[in-house]
Amino acid sequence: MRYVAPASVAEVVALLAGDPDARVFAGATDLVPQMRAGRPEPSVAIDLKRISRLTDVSLTDGTWRIGAAAPTADLTANAALAADLPGLVYAGGLIGSDQIQNRASLGGNLCNASPAADSVPSLVVNDAQAVVAGSGGERTVPVIDIPTGPGRTSLQPGEFVVEFLIDRPPPSTSDAYLRLIPRTEMDIAIVGAAARVSLDGDGNCSAAAIALAAVAPTVVLVPAAAEALIGHPADDDALAAVAAAAAEAASPIDDKRGTIAYRRQVAGVLAKRAVLEAAGRAGNGGGR
């Protein structure tokens, strides 16, 4: 296996086009354990962390640009990003230990395509767009369309994610992410739930998005839960409807981490709590 650390997106595209067995990595926090578990080594391991566009985090003309290889430690240390997108930043800070977070990235968390990935539901509810580069140029894809199943993505051979684009939320809008894990830290979610809520001047919900992790092969958006909120405050009746819709939308499996019935119940509880947390932040003006 050959290691290379290119300095530009164009160099990465050329390397991938010239060798179908080459593979990019952002932090190698998934790649190395996978190889140790017996997966074939790539012919060329392409380190993305030397490319500034893939590691920068900036706010330009009302849009956050988050490099796909930016360490999650950089996200949690960015006060402006955390003010605008507290749920996403919190989710990024749940990926592994403090040491891992100096290598782990949102791009790696997405493209590893685990159904339980912590940052993906938050990217989805915030309508994040992924900029994808390949031999045909660059294209922009909704994050929700990238994972297609456990360990599988919609990326074509030779393509990789460069950065994420997220519009800065309007006033009285905020997000939240919650998960349930078997241990107190550094574990895989049994269920994860992200919510984004906008409130009008009367405190009623004017827009919402709720997404679940670890209850299906990919992240599940729950439009019925959002519809139950629109036009209402986040009161007991609306939250009960959110919980019921989330539990109904979940289609988990039985395994040693939890039963189908348990995961469905937890999905409802976490969705309700995530909405309540997001609404509370939105009621305080969100990040503005």
Short mmCIF file of N, CA, C and O in Angstrom, two decimals, residues 10-76:
data_model
loop_
_atom_site.label_atom_id
_atom_site.label_comp_id
_atom_site.label_asym_id
_atom_site.label_seq_id
_atom_site.Cartn_x
_atom_site.Cartn_y
_atom_site.Cartn_z
N ALA A 10 -7.83 18.60 -7.31
CA ALA A 10 -7.49 18.09 -8.65
C ALA A 10 -6.52 16.91 -8.57
O ALA A 10 -6.64 15.94 -9.34
N GLU A 11 -5.56 16.97 -7.66
CA GLU A 11 -4.61 15.86 -7.50
C GLU A 11 -5.33 14.59 -7.04
O GLU A 11 -5.03 13.49 -7.50
N VAL A 12 -6.28 14.75 -6.13
CA VAL A 12 -7.04 13.59 -5.63
C VAL A 12 -7.84 12.97 -6.78
O VAL A 12 -7.86 11.75 -6.95
N VAL A 13 -8.51 13.80 -7.55
CA VAL A 13 -9.30 13.32 -8.68
C VAL A 13 -8.41 12.52 -9.63
O VAL A 13 -8.79 11.43 -10.10
N ALA A 14 -7.22 13.04 -9.93
CA ALA A 14 -6.31 12.35 -10.85
C ALA A 14 -5.85 11.02 -10.28
O ALA A 14 -5.76 10.01 -11.01
N LEU A 15 -5.54 10.98 -9.00
CA LEU A 15 -5.10 9.73 -8.37
C LEU A 15 -6.19 8.67 -8.41
O LEU A 15 -5.93 7.50 -8.71
N LEU A 16 -7.43 9.07 -8.11
CA LEU A 16 -8.54 8.11 -8.12
C LEU A 16 -8.85 7.64 -9.54
O LEU A 16 -9.18 6.48 -9.76
N ALA A 17 -8.73 8.55 -10.51
CA ALA A 17 -9.00 8.18 -11.90
C ALA A 17 -7.95 7.21 -12.43
O ALA A 17 -8.25 6.38 -13.29
N GLY A 18 -6.73 7.32 -11.90
CA GLY A 18 -5.66 6.48 -12.41
C GLY A 18 -5.54 5.13 -11.75
O GLY A 18 -4.76 4.28 -12.21
N ASP A 19 -6.29 4.90 -10.66
CA ASP A 19 -6.17 3.62 -9.95
C ASP A 19 -7.50 3.31 -9.28
O ASP A 19 -7.86 3.92 -8.27
N PRO A 20 -8.26 2.36 -9.80
CA PRO A 20 -9.58 2.04 -9.21
C PRO A 20 -9.49 1.45 -7.82
O PRO A 20 -10.52 1.41 -7.11
N ASP A 21 -8.32 0.99 -7.39
CA ASP A 21 -8.17 0.43 -6.05
C ASP A 21 -7.66 1.44 -5.04
O ASP A 21 -7.43 1.09 -3.88
N ALA A 22 -7.47 2.69 -5.47
CA ALA A 22 -7.08 3.74 -4.53
C ALA A 22 -8.28 4.14 -3.68
O ALA A 22 -9.43 3.98 -4.08
N ARG A 23 -7.99 4.66 -2.48
CA ARG A 23 -9.08 5.03 -1.58
C ARG A 23 -8.69 6.27 -0.79
O ARG A 23 -7.55 6.38 -0.30
N VAL A 24 -9.63 7.21 -0.66
CA VAL A 24 -9.38 8.39 0.14
C VAL A 24 -9.70 8.11 1.60
O VAL A 24 -10.48 7.21 1.92
N PHE A 25 -9.08 8.89 2.48
CA PHE A 25 -9.48 8.85 3.89
C PHE A 25 -9.28 10.23 4.48
O PHE A 25 -8.42 11.00 4.07
N ALA A 26 -10.13 10.54 5.46
CA ALA A 26 -10.06 11.84 6.11
C ALA A 26 -9.33 11.77 7.44
O ALA A 26 -8.56 12.65 7.77
N GLY A 27 -9.59 10.71 8.20
CA GLY A 27 -8.93 10.57 9.49
C GLY A 27 -8.40 9.17 9.74
O GLY A 27 -7.61 8.94 10.63
N ALA A 28 -8.87 8.21 8.95
CA ALA A 28 -8.50 6.80 9.04
C ALA A 28 -9.01 6.14 10.31
O ALA A 28 -8.62 5.01 10.63
N THR A 29 -9.93 6.80 11.03
CA THR A 29 -10.46 6.20 12.25
C THR A 29 -11.41 5.04 11.94
O THR A 29 -11.71 4.24 12.83
N ASP A 30 -11.90 4.95 10.72
CA ASP A 30 -12.64 3.77 10.27
C ASP A 30 -11.78 2.87 9.39
O ASP A 30 -11.85 1.65 9.48
N LEU A 31 -10.95 3.47 8.55
CA LEU A 31 -10.15 2.71 7.59
C LEU A 31 -9.20 1.73 8.28
O LEU A 31 -9.13 0.55 7.92
N VAL A 32 -8.48 2.20 9.28
CA VAL A 32 -7.49 1.34 9.95
C VAL A 32 -8.15 0.16 10.66
O VAL A 32 -7.73 -0.99 10.46
N PRO A 33 -9.20 0.36 11.47
CA PRO A 33 -9.86 -0.80 12.07
C PRO A 33 -10.43 -1.77 11.04
O PRO A 33 -10.41 -2.99 11.26
N GLN A 34 -10.94 -1.25 9.94
CA GLN A 34 -11.47 -2.13 8.90
C GLN A 34 -10.38 -3.01 8.29
O GLN A 34 -10.59 -4.20 8.05
N MET A 35 -9.21 -2.45 8.05
CA MET A 35 -8.11 -3.24 7.50
C MET A 35 -7.64 -4.27 8.52
O MET A 35 -7.34 -5.41 8.18
N ARG A 36 -7.60 -3.87 9.78
CA ARG A 36 -7.18 -4.82 10.82
C ARG A 36 -8.18 -5.96 10.96
O ARG A 36 -7.83 -7.05 11.39
N ALA A 37 -9.44 -5.68 10.59
CA ALA A 37 -10.47 -6.72 10.67
C ALA A 37 -10.48 -7.64 9.45
O ALA A 37 -11.27 -8.57 9.39
N GLY A 38 -9.63 -7.34 8.48
CA GLY A 38 -9.50 -8.24 7.34
C GLY A 38 -9.92 -7.69 6.00
O GLY A 38 -9.81 -8.39 4.98
N ARG A 39 -10.37 -6.46 5.94
CA ARG A 39 -10.72 -5.90 4.64
C ARG A 39 -9.46 -5.67 3.82
O ARG A 39 -8.40 -5.35 4.37
N PRO A 40 -9.55 -5.79 2.50
CA PRO A 40 -8.36 -5.60 1.66
C PRO A 40 -7.80 -4.19 1.80
O PRO A 40 -8.55 -3.21 1.91
N GLU A 41 -6.48 -4.09 1.77
CA GLU A 41 -5.85 -2.78 1.80
C GLU A 41 -6.02 -2.11 0.44
O GLU A 41 -5.97 -2.76 -0.60
N PRO A 42 -6.22 -0.79 0.42
CA PRO A 42 -6.22 -0.09 -0.87
C PRO A 42 -4.82 -0.08 -1.46
O PRO A 42 -3.83 -0.16 -0.73
N SER A 43 -4.74 0.02 -2.77
CA SER A 43 -3.41 0.10 -3.39
C SER A 43 -2.74 1.43 -3.05
O SER A 43 -1.52 1.49 -2.88
N VAL A 44 -3.56 2.48 -2.96
CA VAL A 44 -3.06 3.80 -2.59
C VAL A 44 -4.00 4.39 -1.55
O VAL A 44 -5.22 4.44 -1.77
N ALA A 45 -3.47 4.82 -0.41
CA ALA A 45 -4.25 5.49 0.62
C ALA A 45 -4.03 6.99 0.47
O ALA A 45 -2.89 7.47 0.62
N ILE A 46 -5.10 7.72 0.17
CA ILE A 46 -4.99 9.14 -0.14
C ILE A 46 -5.48 9.96 1.05
O ILE A 46 -6.67 9.97 1.37
N ASP A 47 -4.56 10.64 1.71
CA ASP A 47 -4.86 11.45 2.89
C ASP A 47 -5.40 12.81 2.45
O ASP A 47 -4.72 13.56 1.74
N LEU A 48 -6.61 13.16 2.88
CA LEU A 48 -7.25 14.41 2.46
C LEU A 48 -6.94 15.59 3.38
O LEU A 48 -7.34 16.71 3.09
N LYS A 49 -6.23 15.34 4.47
CA LYS A 49 -6.09 16.39 5.48
C LYS A 49 -5.04 17.45 5.13
O LYS A 49 -4.86 18.40 5.89
N ARG A 50 -4.37 17.32 4.01
CA ARG A 50 -3.41 18.35 3.61
C ARG A 50 -4.04 19.38 2.67
O ARG A 50 -3.36 20.30 2.21
N ILE A 51 -5.32 19.23 2.37
CA ILE A 51 -6.01 20.12 1.44
C ILE A 51 -6.84 21.11 2.24
O ILE A 51 -7.79 20.71 2.93
N SER A 52 -6.50 22.39 2.15
CA SER A 52 -7.14 23.38 3.03
C SER A 52 -8.66 23.44 2.81
O SER A 52 -9.42 23.62 3.77
N ARG A 53 -9.11 23.28 1.58
CA ARG A 53 -10.55 23.35 1.32
C ARG A 53 -11.30 22.25 2.07
O ARG A 53 -12.46 22.42 2.44
N LEU A 54 -10.66 21.12 2.28
CA LEU A 54 -11.30 20.00 2.96
C LEU A 54 -11.18 20.09 4.48
O LEU A 54 -11.81 19.29 5.19
N THR A 55 -10.42 21.02 5.00
CA THR A 55 -10.27 21.13 6.45
C THR A 55 -10.73 22.48 6.99
O THR A 55 -10.82 22.66 8.20
N ASP A 56 -11.04 23.42 6.10
CA ASP A 56 -11.47 24.75 6.56
C ASP A 56 -12.93 24.73 7.01
O ASP A 56 -13.75 23.94 6.53
N VAL A 57 -13.25 25.62 7.94
CA VAL A 57 -14.63 25.86 8.38
C VAL A 57 -14.85 27.36 8.32
O VAL A 57 -14.14 28.13 8.99
N SER A 58 -15.81 27.81 7.51
CA SER A 58 -15.99 29.25 7.34
C SER A 58 -17.46 29.58 7.08
O SER A 58 -18.24 28.73 6.66
N LEU A 59 -17.80 30.84 7.35
CA LEU A 59 -19.14 31.36 7.07
C LEU A 59 -19.00 32.42 5.99
O LEU A 59 -18.34 33.44 6.19
N THR A 60 -19.62 32.16 4.83
CA THR A 60 -19.50 33.07 3.69
C THR A 60 -20.88 33.36 3.12
O THR A 60 -21.60 32.42 2.72
N ASP A 61 -21.27 34.63 3.11
CA ASP A 61 -22.55 35.04 2.53
C ASP A 61 -23.73 34.23 3.08
O ASP A 61 -24.61 33.79 2.34
N GLY A 62 -23.71 33.99 4.38
CA GLY A 62 -24.82 33.30 5.02
C GLY A 62 -24.81 31.80 4.91
O GLY A 62 -25.79 31.15 5.29
N THR A 63 -23.73 31.24 4.40
CA THR A 63 -23.63 29.78 4.25
C THR A 63 -22.39 29.26 4.97
O THR A 63 -21.28 29.77 4.74
N TRP A 64 -22.58 28.27 5.82
CA TRP A 64 -21.45 27.60 6.45
C TRP A 64 -20.84 26.61 5.46
O TRP A 64 -21.55 25.83 4.83
N ARG A 65 -19.52 26.68 5.31
CA ARG A 65 -18.77 25.72 4.52
C ARG A 65 -17.89 24.92 5.48
O ARG A 65 -17.01 25.48 6.13
N ILE A 66 -18.18 23.63 5.57
CA ILE A 66 -17.45 22.76 6.51
C ILE A 66 -16.71 21.72 5.69
O ILE A 66 -17.32 20.90 5.00
N GLY A 67 -15.38 21.78 5.72
CA GLY A 67 -14.58 20.82 4.98
C GLY A 67 -14.90 19.40 5.40
O GLY A 67 -15.06 19.12 6.60
N ALA A 68 -14.99 18.49 4.43
CA ALA A 68 -15.37 17.12 4.73
C ALA A 68 -14.34 16.43 5.62
O ALA A 68 -14.68 15.45 6.30
N ALA A 69 -13.10 16.91 5.61
CA ALA A 69 -12.05 16.30 6.42
C ALA A 69 -11.69 17.14 7.65
O ALA A 69 -10.74 16.82 8.36
N ALA A 70 -12.46 18.19 7.92
CA ALA A 70 -12.19 19.01 9.10
C ALA A 70 -12.36 18.19 10.37
O ALA A 70 -13.40 17.54 10.55
N PRO A 71 -11.38 18.17 11.26
CA PRO A 71 -11.54 17.40 12.51
C PRO A 71 -12.74 17.89 13.31
O PRO A 71 -13.00 19.09 13.38
N THR A 72 -13.47 16.96 13.89
CA THR A 72 -14.64 17.37 14.68
C THR A 72 -14.23 18.21 15.89
O THR A 72 -15.03 19.01 16.39
N ALA A 73 -12.98 18.08 16.33
CA ALA A 73 -12.49 18.94 17.41
C ALA A 73 -12.49 20.40 17.00
O ALA A 73 -12.71 21.29 17.83
N ASP A 74 -12.27 20.67 15.71
CA ASP A 74 -12.32 22.05 15.22
C ASP A 74 -13.76 22.57 15.24
O ASP A 74 -13.98 23.78 15.42
N LEU A 75 -14.72 21.70 15.03
CA LEU A 75 -16.11 22.13 15.04
C LEU A 75 -16.55 22.49 16.46
O LEU A 75 -17.21 23.51 16.67
N THR A 76 -16.23 21.64 17.41
CA THR A 76 -16.66 21.90 18.79
C THR A 76 -15.95 23.12 19.38
O THR A 76 -16.46 23.73 20.32
#
